[in-house]
Amino acid sequence: MVENGNFSKAYPMKGGDGFHSYSNNSSYQREVIDAVKELINEAIVEKLDINIHSLPNKTFKITDMGCSVGPNTFIAIQNIIEAVEKKYQTQFEYQVFFNDHVSNDFNTLFSSIPPNNNYYPMGLPGSFHGRLFPNASLHIMNSSYALQWLSQVPKEVLDKSSPAWNKGKICYTSAGDETLKAYTEQFGKDMDCFLDSRAKEVVPGGLLLLSFPGRLSETPHSQVYSNIAYDLLGSSLMEMAHKGIISEEKVDDFNIPVYFTSPQEVEEAVKRNGCFNIERVVCIPLKKSQSSNSTKAKAVSSHIRAGMESLLKEHFGDEFNLDQLFENFLQKLHENILPLQHGEASTVFLILKRKEVGR
């Protein structure tokens, strides 16, 4: 679909509050919010630099981009508000914009807003790969575990005549160099659009707080935890194709529009843009689960299903047997639990500060 002049497909998380919903299968993302809380507190106290006396009606504006359906977005926003209050020791009226694609389950999101919140919540449907706000209207923009989603699968990956065509695979992990290059370039283009839009929307001295699932610069994509899991999911789909349950051509045409970046790649995008100072960049290893292997496998399966169910249904049709796919996937996770345990799981975290206009 076209939004604000930018082509961007929607990849909503599983809505509602059922067993397979995102809201009940996003503890991993919650751990990330907890892991960066103190870094965000420090950044707001030390780096946020806006003239509070110039705020119309003392209204402080915050957005969470890629908010999904909760509850993590509410925790992230409350952490930010508490840090702002600590810095300025004054009472603001907070206007909070919860942003995600039009097809996001905003009903579930707004029905679960904490009853004693101290802000005015607003929904803002649209792709964060393009413009969403008026010029210089935001003070803090937060995005946690959303920017790994590309605006689209790279066109070359779906082109049978291209050397990047990803036949028999659903992600770039174990594909050829041309496929990886296509994904890397798509991520760079998307970051350029994202940063260009935010440069126009965030006030000078305002902050961007960005958390990505990523990797250390020297870590091969094949050793990233989530990529190992996606390869196993692709193997499960190919088994269903070989059994005649789905067509192999359908699997060939299915690619996950996700890319796991490194700190270096994001820094390069920020430098290309030129409108932000990099105040902090760090790669944070996530703690390994101490649960049993069986519990770990189930958690990974549920987590990926919550993120991929809508995408799978859109591509393979509503009649596609998701239960069968994820039963097979769970078995593969059990069989490959050691490679998963050795896979890297890291968060790339950046704090960017909007430069003065003209600098």
Coordinates of C-alpha atoms in Angstrom, one line a residue:
M1 CA 0.0 0.0 0.0
V2 CA 1.1 3.6 -0.5
E3 CA 1.3 5.8 2.6
N4 CA 2.5 9.4 2.6
G5 CA 4.2 8.7 -0.8
N6 CA 6.1 5.7 0.5
F7 CA 5.4 2.1 -0.6
S8 CA 5.2 0.1 2.6
K9 CA 3.5 -3.2 3.2
A10 CA 1.8 -3.9 6.6
Y11 CA 3.0 -6.8 8.7
P12 CA 0.7 -6.7 11.8
M13 CA 1.4 -8.8 14.9
K14 CA -1.3 -11.3 15.9
G15 CA -4.0 -9.2 17.6
G16 CA -6.5 -9.9 20.4
D17 CA -5.6 -11.4 23.7
G18 CA -5.8 -15.1 22.8
F19 CA -3.2 -17.9 23.3
H20 CA -1.2 -17.1 20.2
S21 CA -1.6 -13.3 20.4
Y22 CA 1.4 -10.9 20.4
S23 CA 0.2 -9.5 23.7
N24 CA 0.7 -12.9 25.4
N25 CA 3.9 -13.8 23.5
S26 CA 6.1 -10.7 23.7
S27 CA 8.1 -11.3 27.0
Y28 CA 11.3 -11.2 24.9
Q29 CA 10.5 -7.6 23.8
R30 CA 9.6 -6.7 27.4
E31 CA 13.1 -7.9 28.5
V32 CA 14.6 -5.4 26.0
I33 CA 12.6 -2.5 27.4
D34 CA 13.8 -3.4 30.9
A35 CA 17.4 -3.7 29.6
V36 CA 17.5 -0.2 28.1
K37 CA 15.5 1.6 30.8
E38 CA 18.5 3.1 32.6
L39 CA 20.2 4.1 29.4
I40 CA 17.1 5.9 28.3
N41 CA 16.8 7.6 31.8
E42 CA 20.4 8.8 31.5
A43 CA 19.9 10.0 27.9
I44 CA 16.8 12.1 28.8
V45 CA 18.4 13.6 31.9
E46 CA 21.7 14.4 30.2
K47 CA 21.0 14.9 26.5
L48 CA 17.4 16.1 26.0
D49 CA 17.8 19.8 25.3
I50 CA 14.5 21.6 24.5
N51 CA 13.2 25.0 25.7
I52 CA 10.3 23.9 27.9
H53 CA 9.2 27.6 28.2
S54 CA 8.3 27.6 24.5
L55 CA 6.0 24.5 24.7
P56 CA 2.5 25.5 23.7
N57 CA 0.2 24.9 26.8
K58 CA 3.2 23.0 28.3
T59 CA 2.4 20.0 26.1
F60 CA 5.1 17.5 25.7
K61 CA 4.8 15.2 22.7
I62 CA 6.0 11.6 22.6
T63 CA 5.5 8.8 20.1
D64 CA 6.1 5.1 20.1
M65 CA 6.6 3.9 16.5
G66 CA 5.7 0.3 15.9
C67 CA 3.7 0.1 19.1
S68 CA 1.8 -3.1 18.2
V69 CA -1.0 -4.1 20.6
G70 CA 0.6 -3.8 24.0
P71 CA 1.4 -4.2 26.8
N72 CA 5.1 -3.3 26.2
T73 CA 4.4 0.0 24.6
F74 CA 2.8 1.3 27.8
I75 CA 5.8 0.3 29.9
A76 CA 8.2 2.1 27.5
I77 CA 6.1 5.3 27.4
Q78 CA 5.8 5.4 31.2
N79 CA 9.6 5.0 31.6
I80 CA 10.1 7.9 29.2
I81 CA 7.6 10.1 31.1
E82 CA 9.2 9.4 34.4
A83 CA 12.6 10.3 33.1
V84 CA 11.3 13.6 31.6
E85 CA 9.7 14.5 35.0
K86 CA 12.9 13.7 36.8
K87 CA 14.9 16.0 34.4
Y88 CA 12.6 19.0 34.4
Q89 CA 10.9 18.8 37.8
T90 CA 7.8 20.3 36.4
Q91 CA 4.3 19.3 35.4
F92 CA 3.6 18.8 31.7
E93 CA 0.6 17.7 29.8
Y94 CA 1.8 14.6 27.8
Q95 CA 0.4 13.8 24.5
V96 CA 1.4 10.3 23.4
F97 CA 0.9 9.0 19.9
F98 CA 0.8 5.2 19.4
N99 CA 1.8 4.5 15.9
D100 CA 1.6 1.3 13.8
H101 CA 0.2 0.2 10.5
V102 CA -3.5 0.8 9.7
S103 CA -4.1 -3.0 10.1
N104 CA -2.7 -3.1 13.6
D105 CA -5.2 -4.2 16.3
F106 CA -5.8 -0.7 17.8
N107 CA -9.0 -1.9 19.5
T108 CA -7.0 -4.3 21.7
L109 CA -4.3 -1.6 22.2
F110 CA -6.7 1.0 23.5
S111 CA -8.8 -1.3 25.5
S112 CA -5.7 -2.2 27.5
I113 CA -4.3 1.2 28.2
P114 CA -3.5 1.4 32.0
P115 CA -6.4 3.1 33.7
N116 CA -4.3 5.5 35.7
N117 CA -2.1 6.8 32.9
N118 CA -0.9 10.4 33.1
Y119 CA -1.1 11.2 29.4
Y120 CA -3.5 11.8 26.6
P121 CA -3.3 8.8 24.2
M122 CA -3.8 9.0 20.5
G123 CA -3.7 6.4 17.8
L124 CA -1.7 7.2 14.7
P125 CA -2.1 4.7 11.9
G126 CA 0.5 4.7 9.1
S127 CA 4.0 3.5 8.1
F128 CA 6.9 4.9 10.0
H129 CA 8.9 4.7 6.8
G130 CA 7.3 7.9 5.8
R131 CA 6.1 11.2 7.2
L132 CA 3.5 11.1 10.0
F133 CA 3.8 14.4 11.9
P134 CA 4.0 18.1 11.2
N135 CA 7.4 19.8 11.1
A136 CA 9.2 20.1 14.5
S137 CA 6.3 18.8 16.5
L138 CA 7.8 15.9 18.4
H139 CA 10.0 16.0 21.5
I140 CA 10.9 12.3 21.9
M141 CA 10.4 9.5 19.4
N142 CA 10.8 5.9 20.7
S143 CA 10.9 2.7 18.6
S144 CA 11.5 -0.7 20.2
Y145 CA 11.9 -3.9 18.1
A146 CA 10.1 -2.6 15.1
L147 CA 12.7 -1.2 12.7
Q148 CA 13.9 -4.6 11.8
W149 CA 10.8 -4.9 9.7
L150 CA 11.5 -3.8 6.1
S151 CA 9.0 -1.7 4.1
Q152 CA 8.9 -4.6 1.6
V153 CA 10.7 -7.8 0.6
P154 CA 13.5 -6.6 -1.8
K155 CA 12.2 -6.9 -5.4
E156 CA 15.3 -8.8 -6.6
V157 CA 14.6 -11.6 -4.1
L158 CA 11.3 -12.4 -5.8
D159 CA 12.6 -12.1 -9.3
K160 CA 13.3 -15.5 -10.9
S161 CA 15.7 -13.9 -13.4
S162 CA 17.7 -12.2 -10.7
P163 CA 20.8 -13.7 -9.0
A164 CA 19.2 -12.7 -5.7
W165 CA 16.2 -15.0 -6.2
N166 CA 15.8 -16.8 -3.0
K167 CA 14.4 -20.2 -4.2
G168 CA 13.5 -22.7 -1.4
K169 CA 14.3 -20.3 1.4
I170 CA 12.3 -17.7 3.4
C171 CA 15.1 -15.5 4.6
Y172 CA 18.6 -14.4 3.6
T173 CA 20.5 -16.3 6.3
S174 CA 21.8 -19.2 4.3
A175 CA 21.2 -17.7 0.9
G176 CA 23.8 -16.4 -1.6
D177 CA 25.7 -13.1 -1.4
E178 CA 23.3 -11.4 -3.9
T179 CA 20.3 -12.2 -1.7
L180 CA 22.1 -10.8 1.4
K181 CA 23.1 -7.7 -0.6
A182 CA 19.5 -7.1 -1.6
Y183 CA 18.3 -7.3 2.0
T184 CA 21.2 -5.1 3.2
E185 CA 20.4 -2.4 0.6
Q186 CA 16.7 -2.5 1.4
F187 CA 17.4 -1.9 5.1
G188 CA 19.7 1.0 4.1
K189 CA 17.0 2.6 1.9
D190 CA 14.3 2.1 4.6
M191 CA 16.6 3.7 7.3
D192 CA 17.2 6.6 5.0
C193 CA 13.5 7.2 4.6
F194 CA 12.9 6.8 8.4
L195 CA 15.6 9.2 9.4
D196 CA 14.7 11.8 6.8
S197 CA 11.1 11.8 8.1
R198 CA 12.1 12.0 11.7
A199 CA 14.6 14.8 11.0
K200 CA 11.6 16.9 9.8
E201 CA 9.3 15.9 12.7
V202 CA 11.6 16.1 15.8
V203 CA 12.4 19.4 17.4
P204 CA 16.0 20.5 17.7
G205 CA 17.4 19.1 20.9
G206 CA 14.8 16.3 20.8
L207 CA 15.7 12.6 21.0
L208 CA 15.3 9.4 19.0
L209 CA 15.4 6.3 21.2
L210 CA 15.9 3.2 18.9
S211 CA 16.2 -0.4 19.9
F212 CA 16.7 -3.1 17.2
P213 CA 17.1 -6.8 17.4
G214 CA 20.5 -7.1 15.7
R215 CA 24.0 -8.5 15.9
L216 CA 27.6 -7.5 16.5
S217 CA 29.3 -6.2 13.4
E218 CA 31.6 -9.2 13.2
T219 CA 28.8 -11.8 13.7
P220 CA 27.7 -13.6 10.5
H221 CA 24.0 -13.5 9.8
S222 CA 23.9 -17.3 10.0
Q223 CA 24.8 -17.1 13.7
V224 CA 22.0 -14.7 14.7
Y225 CA 19.5 -16.5 17.0
S226 CA 16.3 -15.4 15.1
N227 CA 17.8 -16.2 11.7
I228 CA 18.5 -19.8 12.8
A229 CA 14.9 -20.1 13.9
Y230 CA 13.6 -18.6 10.6
D231 CA 15.7 -21.1 8.6
L232 CA 14.0 -23.9 10.6
L233 CA 10.6 -22.4 9.8
G234 CA 11.5 -22.4 6.2
S235 CA 12.6 -26.0 6.4
S236 CA 9.1 -26.8 7.8
L237 CA 7.4 -25.0 5.0
M238 CA 9.5 -27.0 2.4
E239 CA 8.6 -30.3 4.0
M240 CA 4.9 -29.3 3.7
A241 CA 5.6 -28.5 0.0
H242 CA 7.3 -31.9 -0.6
K243 CA 4.2 -33.6 0.9
G244 CA 2.0 -31.8 -1.5
I245 CA 0.2 -29.8 1.3
I246 CA 1.2 -26.5 -0.2
S247 CA 2.9 -25.7 -3.5
E248 CA 6.7 -25.3 -3.7
E249 CA 6.2 -22.3 -5.9
K250 CA 4.3 -20.6 -3.0
V251 CA 7.2 -21.3 -0.7
D252 CA 9.7 -19.9 -3.2
D253 CA 7.6 -16.7 -3.3
F254 CA 7.5 -16.3 0.5
N255 CA 10.3 -14.3 2.1
I256 CA 10.3 -12.7 5.6
P257 CA 10.8 -8.9 5.3
V258 CA 13.1 -8.7 8.3
Y259 CA 16.8 -7.7 8.6
F260 CA 19.0 -7.9 11.6
T261 CA 21.4 -4.9 11.5
S262 CA 24.7 -4.1 13.2
P263 CA 25.6 -0.9 15.0
Q264 CA 28.0 0.0 12.2
E265 CA 25.2 -0.2 9.6
V266 CA 22.9 2.1 11.6
E267 CA 25.7 4.6 12.3
E268 CA 26.4 4.8 8.6
A269 CA 22.7 5.6 7.9
V270 CA 22.7 8.3 10.6
K271 CA 25.9 9.9 9.1
R272 CA 24.3 9.8 5.6
N273 CA 21.3 11.7 7.0
G274 CA 23.4 14.3 8.8
C275 CA 20.6 15.7 10.9
F276 CA 21.3 13.8 14.2
N277 CA 24.2 13.5 16.6
I278 CA 24.9 10.0 17.8
E279 CA 24.8 10.3 21.6
R280 CA 25.1 6.6 22.4
V281 CA 25.4 3.4 20.5
V282 CA 25.7 0.0 22.2
C283 CA 25.1 -3.7 21.4
I284 CA 23.5 -5.4 24.4
P285 CA 23.7 -9.2 24.6
L286 CA 20.4 -10.6 25.8
K287 CA 20.4 -13.0 28.7
K288 CA 20.1 -16.7 27.9
S289 CA 17.0 -18.4 29.2
Q290 CA 17.6 -20.9 32.1
S291 CA 14.4 -22.7 31.2
S292 CA 14.3 -26.4 30.1
N293 CA 14.9 -27.1 26.5
S294 CA 11.3 -28.0 26.0
T295 CA 10.1 -24.7 27.5
K296 CA 12.6 -22.8 25.3
A297 CA 11.4 -24.5 22.2
K298 CA 7.8 -23.7 22.9
A299 CA 8.6 -20.1 23.8
V300 CA 10.4 -19.6 20.4
S301 CA 7.6 -21.2 18.5
S302 CA 4.9 -19.1 20.2
H303 CA 6.9 -15.9 19.8
I304 CA 7.5 -16.5 16.0
R305 CA 3.9 -17.5 15.5
A306 CA 2.6 -14.3 17.1
G307 CA 4.8 -12.3 14.7
M308 CA 4.3 -14.3 11.5
E309 CA 0.7 -15.6 11.6
S310 CA -0.8 -12.7 9.7
L311 CA 2.0 -12.8 7.1
L312 CA 1.7 -16.5 6.6
K313 CA -2.1 -16.4 6.2
E314 CA -1.9 -13.5 3.8
H315 CA 0.5 -15.4 1.6
F316 CA -0.7 -19.0 1.8
G317 CA -4.4 -18.3 2.4
D318 CA -6.8 -18.6 5.3
E319 CA -7.2 -22.3 4.8
F320 CA -3.5 -22.9 5.4
N321 CA -3.0 -25.2 8.4
L322 CA -0.9 -23.1 10.8
D323 CA -1.2 -25.7 13.6
Q324 CA 0.4 -28.3 11.4
L325 CA 3.2 -25.9 10.4
F326 CA 4.0 -24.9 13.9
E327 CA 3.8 -28.5 15.2
N328 CA 6.5 -29.4 12.6
F329 CA 8.4 -26.3 13.5
L330 CA 8.3 -27.1 17.2
Q331 CA 9.8 -30.5 16.5
K332 CA 12.6 -28.9 14.5
L333 CA 13.3 -26.5 17.4
H334 CA 13.6 -29.5 19.8
E335 CA 16.0 -31.2 17.4
N336 CA 18.1 -28.1 16.9
I337 CA 18.1 -26.6 20.4
L338 CA 21.9 -26.6 20.7
P339 CA 22.5 -24.4 17.6
L340 CA 19.8 -22.1 18.9
Q341 CA 21.4 -21.8 22.3
H342 CA 24.7 -20.8 20.6
G343 CA 23.0 -18.3 18.4
E344 CA 23.7 -14.6 19.1
A345 CA 20.8 -12.6 20.5
S346 CA 21.6 -8.9 20.8
T347 CA 19.9 -5.5 20.9
V348 CA 21.4 -2.6 19.0
F349 CA 20.5 0.5 21.0
L350 CA 21.0 4.1 19.8
I351 CA 20.3 7.5 21.2
L352 CA 20.1 10.2 18.5
K353 CA 19.8 13.9 19.2
R354 CA 18.3 16.3 16.6
K355 CA 20.8 18.9 15.6
E356 CA 20.0 22.6 15.4
V357 CA 18.4 23.4 12.1
G358 CA 21.1 24.4 9.6
R359 CA 23.9 22.6 11.4

